[in-house]
Amino acid sequence: MSGGSDSAIIKYVKDVADSLGQVCAVIGAQWGDEGKGKLIDLLAGEFDVVARACGGANAGHTVIVNGKKHVFHLLPSGALHPNVQVVLGAGMVIDVSTLLEEIEVLKKAGVDILPRLHISAAAHIVTQEHKERDAKIEEERSNKIGTTKRGIGPAYGDKALRVGMRMESNLQSPISNCLVSNIAEFMNDLIKNKKRILIEGAQGVLLDIDHGTYPYVTSSSTTVMGALQGLGLPPKVLHSCIGVAKAYCTRVGEGPFAAEIQGDTANRIRERGGEYGATTGRPRRVGWLSIPDLQYAALLNGFTCWNITKLDVLDEEKMISVEVERGRLGEFPGWQTSTSGITSFEKLPQQAQSYIQFIEEKTGIPALWIGTGPDRRDMIVKSI
Ligand code: GDP
Ligand code: IMO
Ligand code: MG
């Protein structure tokens, strides 16, 4: 059961929104699927523009409003707010058929996004051939990545080889009117005109092509620097950067995962957390929170605060492990009581409060947003 109401949470968000400044970025701090979409949806009403910068339809961002689920792959998760302009940046690789489908699904839900959609003409197009090549490379390689098969690697590969096709060559489609010839000028004009911009990161820091667990990564820059680059925004305009991390950790696809767990505990967390890919439906690998990974993500992005998500998923655990240093697990007593839908920090059980405070102390970053359920309203919002 959810304890809060939409109007209560919207008021809390309004109260703290000013502190986020004119430009705020939301960045995944683990291997993706941290719950970025939910936070973006919650914040978007306080911004004029929500912008995706990098990645493509490998992303799957889930938003639940009044029990209705929306999954975004290419469009930003702020799209449900009627007055928000939405941007797809130059760093993206866009599968036009997926985008058109997403636009259609929203239209059926009563949201006409076309009049407020702005797409960089320099974003690259993902073709059917890219998707086929992605699947074929996966099939043939010995160290499989476990890609989403959305054609991401081949599309970025062609871009780097300078043989890619850009959105500017897609002039027949219904989205041709949405193309922006110079996204850097467009975004910087918004800044000049005092518009507030919310940047929606995709994937997570540990999947970053430069700083992640290579080769088990995606093909784009998933950090805040990558996001600014993809939108043509200079770093000095950024005021705040929220790092999103689950209270535990998941990974979908192959690659190292030191605190991964198997067996009953993993199965329980997977089921309670609904840990199945929003894009591919694959069961996500499950493990404990890693403090060194959060510290690493924080140093790469300069997070100003955390959104710790899915605290409620740990409600049934007797003991909760955490990787406190590389290769060393520590144990915390669980709270074994429901935190579902709690909207104030003081109402959390003492052990849950201590758990959050431990993360804050170890990373030196305040957890101002704490997720206690999948719905928009299931969020603790703390002000500093
Ligand atoms: P994203 O890719 O970072 O946007 O995350 P996904 O949407 O792929 O996966 C996060 C999943 O967790 C979604 O199904 C959300 O509805 C759900 N979720 C987000 N925050 C919470 C939370 O605080 N508690 C619970 N139980 N679920 C959450
Ligand atoms: P969101 O935005 C979780 C993972 C894939 C694979 C690797 C490379 O929803 O958090 P790719 O198709 O990008 O070449 O796959 O990256 N991956 C994600 N995992 N969430 C995502 O996005 C992901 N996008 C890519 O599973 O391991
Ligand atoms: Mg996701």
Short mmCIF file of N, CA, C and O and ligand atoms in Angstrom, two decimals, residues 31-34 36 52 58-61 72 134 145-154 201-204 207 215-219 251-254 278-280 282 284, ligand 2:
data_model
loop_
_atom_site.label_atom_id
_atom_site.label_comp_id
_atom_site.label_asym_id
_atom_site.label_seq_id
_atom_site.Cartn_x
_atom_site.Cartn_y
_atom_site.Cartn_z
N TRP A 31 24.88 -0.54 -12.70
CA TRP A 31 24.88 -1.09 -14.06
C TRP A 31 23.54 -0.86 -14.75
O TRP A 31 23.05 -1.72 -15.48
N GLY A 32 22.93 0.28 -14.51
CA GLY A 32 21.65 0.59 -15.15
C GLY A 32 20.48 0.09 -14.33
O GLY A 32 20.64 -0.61 -13.32
N ASP A 33 19.26 0.51 -14.74
CA ASP A 33 18.01 0.07 -14.12
C ASP A 33 17.91 0.46 -12.64
O ASP A 33 17.26 -0.22 -11.85
N GLU A 34 18.53 1.55 -12.27
CA GLU A 34 18.55 1.96 -10.86
C GLU A 34 17.22 2.59 -10.46
O GLU A 34 16.94 2.72 -9.26
N LYS A 36 16.02 5.44 -12.60
CA LYS A 36 16.16 6.82 -13.09
C LYS A 36 14.83 7.37 -13.59
O LYS A 36 14.48 8.52 -13.35
N ARG A 52 17.18 13.56 -23.12
CA ARG A 52 18.06 12.38 -23.21
C ARG A 52 19.26 12.80 -24.04
O ARG A 52 19.13 13.55 -25.01
N ASN A 58 18.34 0.70 -26.06
CA ASN A 58 18.81 -0.27 -25.06
C ASN A 58 18.29 0.13 -23.68
O ASN A 58 18.15 -0.70 -22.79
N ALA A 59 17.99 1.41 -23.50
CA ALA A 59 17.44 1.90 -22.23
C ALA A 59 15.98 1.45 -22.10
O ALA A 59 15.26 1.35 -23.08
N GLY A 60 15.58 1.21 -20.86
CA GLY A 60 14.17 0.94 -20.56
C GLY A 60 13.88 1.62 -19.25
O GLY A 60 14.38 1.21 -18.20
N HIS A 61 13.14 2.72 -19.29
CA HIS A 61 12.89 3.52 -18.09
C HIS A 61 11.41 3.43 -17.73
O HIS A 61 10.55 3.82 -18.53
N PHE A 72 9.68 3.85 -21.17
CA PHE A 72 10.29 4.70 -22.19
C PHE A 72 11.62 4.09 -22.63
O PHE A 72 12.40 3.64 -21.79
N ASP A 134 24.47 -6.73 -34.55
CA ASP A 134 24.60 -6.84 -33.09
C ASP A 134 24.37 -8.29 -32.67
O ASP A 134 25.18 -8.89 -31.93
N ILE A 145 28.83 -10.35 -24.46
CA ILE A 145 28.53 -9.16 -23.65
C ILE A 145 27.13 -9.28 -23.07
O ILE A 145 26.85 -8.77 -21.98
N GLY A 146 26.25 -9.98 -23.81
CA GLY A 146 24.85 -10.01 -23.39
C GLY A 146 24.17 -8.69 -23.73
O GLY A 146 23.46 -8.10 -22.91
N THR A 147 24.40 -8.21 -24.96
CA THR A 147 23.81 -6.91 -25.34
C THR A 147 22.29 -7.02 -25.44
O THR A 147 21.73 -8.12 -25.44
N THR A 148 21.65 -5.87 -25.54
CA THR A 148 20.19 -5.85 -25.67
C THR A 148 19.75 -6.17 -27.11
O THR A 148 18.56 -6.20 -27.39
N LYS A 149 20.71 -6.32 -28.00
CA LYS A 149 20.46 -6.58 -29.44
C LYS A 149 19.65 -5.46 -30.09
O LYS A 149 18.88 -5.68 -31.02
N ARG A 150 19.82 -4.26 -29.60
CA ARG A 150 19.12 -3.11 -30.18
C ARG A 150 19.99 -2.39 -31.21
O ARG A 150 19.68 -1.27 -31.61
N GLY A 151 21.12 -3.00 -31.58
CA GLY A 151 21.96 -2.41 -32.63
C GLY A 151 22.87 -1.30 -32.14
O GLY A 151 23.44 -0.54 -32.95
N ILE A 152 23.03 -1.20 -30.83
CA ILE A 152 23.75 -0.05 -30.25
C ILE A 152 25.23 -0.04 -30.65
O ILE A 152 25.74 0.97 -31.16
N GLY A 153 25.92 -1.16 -30.41
CA GLY A 153 27.36 -1.23 -30.71
C GLY A 153 27.65 -0.95 -32.19
O GLY A 153 28.47 -0.08 -32.51
N PRO A 154 26.98 -1.65 -33.11
CA PRO A 154 27.23 -1.37 -34.54
C PRO A 154 26.90 0.07 -34.94
O PRO A 154 27.62 0.66 -35.76
N GLY A 201 20.00 10.73 -17.65
CA GLY A 201 21.05 9.80 -18.01
C GLY A 201 20.45 8.46 -18.43
O GLY A 201 19.34 8.12 -18.02
N ALA A 202 21.19 7.72 -19.25
CA ALA A 202 20.75 6.36 -19.58
C ALA A 202 21.87 5.40 -19.19
O ALA A 202 23.01 5.80 -18.98
N GLN A 203 21.50 4.14 -19.02
CA GLN A 203 22.43 3.12 -18.54
C GLN A 203 22.99 3.53 -17.16
O GLN A 203 22.34 4.27 -16.44
N GLY A 204 24.21 3.08 -16.85
CA GLY A 204 24.79 3.42 -15.55
C GLY A 204 26.29 3.57 -15.71
O GLY A 204 26.88 3.14 -16.72
N LEU A 207 28.65 0.89 -16.82
CA LEU A 207 28.52 0.45 -18.22
C LEU A 207 29.18 1.44 -19.18
O LEU A 207 29.06 1.31 -20.40
N PRO A 215 35.36 -5.23 -21.39
CA PRO A 215 34.48 -4.95 -22.54
C PRO A 215 33.00 -5.12 -22.24
O PRO A 215 32.18 -4.99 -23.14
N TYR A 216 32.67 -5.41 -20.96
CA TYR A 216 31.26 -5.68 -20.63
C TYR A 216 30.55 -4.36 -20.32
O TYR A 216 30.15 -4.09 -19.19
N VAL A 217 30.44 -3.54 -21.32
CA VAL A 217 29.89 -2.20 -21.19
C VAL A 217 28.99 -1.92 -22.40
O VAL A 217 28.92 -2.74 -23.32
N THR A 218 28.36 -0.77 -22.40
CA THR A 218 27.65 -0.34 -23.59
C THR A 218 28.62 0.47 -24.45
O THR A 218 29.82 0.55 -24.14
N SER A 219 28.15 1.10 -25.51
CA SER A 219 29.08 1.74 -26.45
C SER A 219 29.06 3.26 -26.36
O SER A 219 29.56 3.94 -27.25
N ARG A 251 22.51 -6.43 -12.29
CA ARG A 251 23.21 -6.29 -13.57
C ARG A 251 22.50 -7.20 -14.55
O ARG A 251 22.14 -8.33 -14.20
N VAL A 252 22.29 -6.73 -15.77
CA VAL A 252 21.72 -7.59 -16.80
C VAL A 252 22.75 -7.68 -17.91
O VAL A 252 23.35 -6.68 -18.29
N GLY A 253 23.04 -8.91 -18.33
CA GLY A 253 24.15 -9.10 -19.27
C GLY A 253 25.35 -9.65 -18.53
O GLY A 253 25.32 -9.84 -17.30
N GLU A 254 26.42 -9.88 -19.30
CA GLU A 254 27.60 -10.54 -18.72
C GLU A 254 28.54 -9.53 -18.07
O GLU A 254 28.34 -8.34 -18.19
N ALA A 278 13.46 -4.20 -18.45
CA ALA A 278 12.35 -3.43 -19.02
C ALA A 278 12.43 -3.43 -20.55
O ALA A 278 11.45 -3.18 -21.24
N THR A 279 13.61 -3.75 -21.11
CA THR A 279 13.77 -3.77 -22.56
C THR A 279 13.71 -5.19 -23.12
O THR A 279 13.06 -5.45 -24.11
N THR A 280 14.38 -6.12 -22.44
CA THR A 280 14.49 -7.48 -23.01
C THR A 280 13.73 -8.53 -22.20
O THR A 280 13.62 -9.67 -22.65
N ARG A 282 14.82 -10.01 -19.70
CA ARG A 282 15.75 -10.98 -19.11
C ARG A 282 15.77 -10.85 -17.59
O ARG A 282 15.70 -9.73 -17.07
N ARG A 284 17.29 -10.16 -14.18
CA ARG A 284 18.51 -9.43 -13.85
C ARG A 284 19.30 -10.21 -12.79
O ARG A 284 18.69 -10.81 -11.90
P1 IMO B 2 18.80 1.74 -18.59
O1 IMO B 2 18.88 3.11 -19.19
C1 IMO B 2 20.74 -2.12 -17.85
C2 IMO B 2 23.69 -3.46 -20.80
C3 IMO B 2 23.29 -4.72 -21.56
C4 IMO B 2 24.67 -5.33 -21.80
C5 IMO B 2 25.53 -4.10 -22.08
C6 IMO B 2 25.73 -3.79 -23.56
O2 IMO B 2 17.46 1.12 -18.63
O3 IMO B 2 19.43 1.73 -17.23
P2 IMO B 2 24.11 -2.77 -25.42
O4 IMO B 2 22.79 -3.27 -25.95
O5 IMO B 2 24.05 -1.41 -24.83
O6 IMO B 2 25.22 -2.93 -26.41
O7 IMO B 2 24.47 -3.80 -24.22
O8 IMO B 2 24.87 -3.00 -21.46
N1 IMO B 2 22.70 -2.36 -20.85
C7 IMO B 2 21.87 -2.07 -19.84
N2 IMO B 2 21.66 -2.68 -18.65
N3 IMO B 2 20.06 -1.00 -18.14
C8 IMO B 2 20.28 -0.35 -19.31
O9 IMO B 2 19.71 0.85 -19.60
C9 IMO B 2 21.18 -0.91 -20.23
N4 IMO B 2 21.60 -0.54 -21.47
C10 IMO B 2 22.54 -1.44 -21.82
O10 IMO B 2 22.49 -5.55 -20.77
O11 IMO B 2 25.15 -5.93 -20.64
#
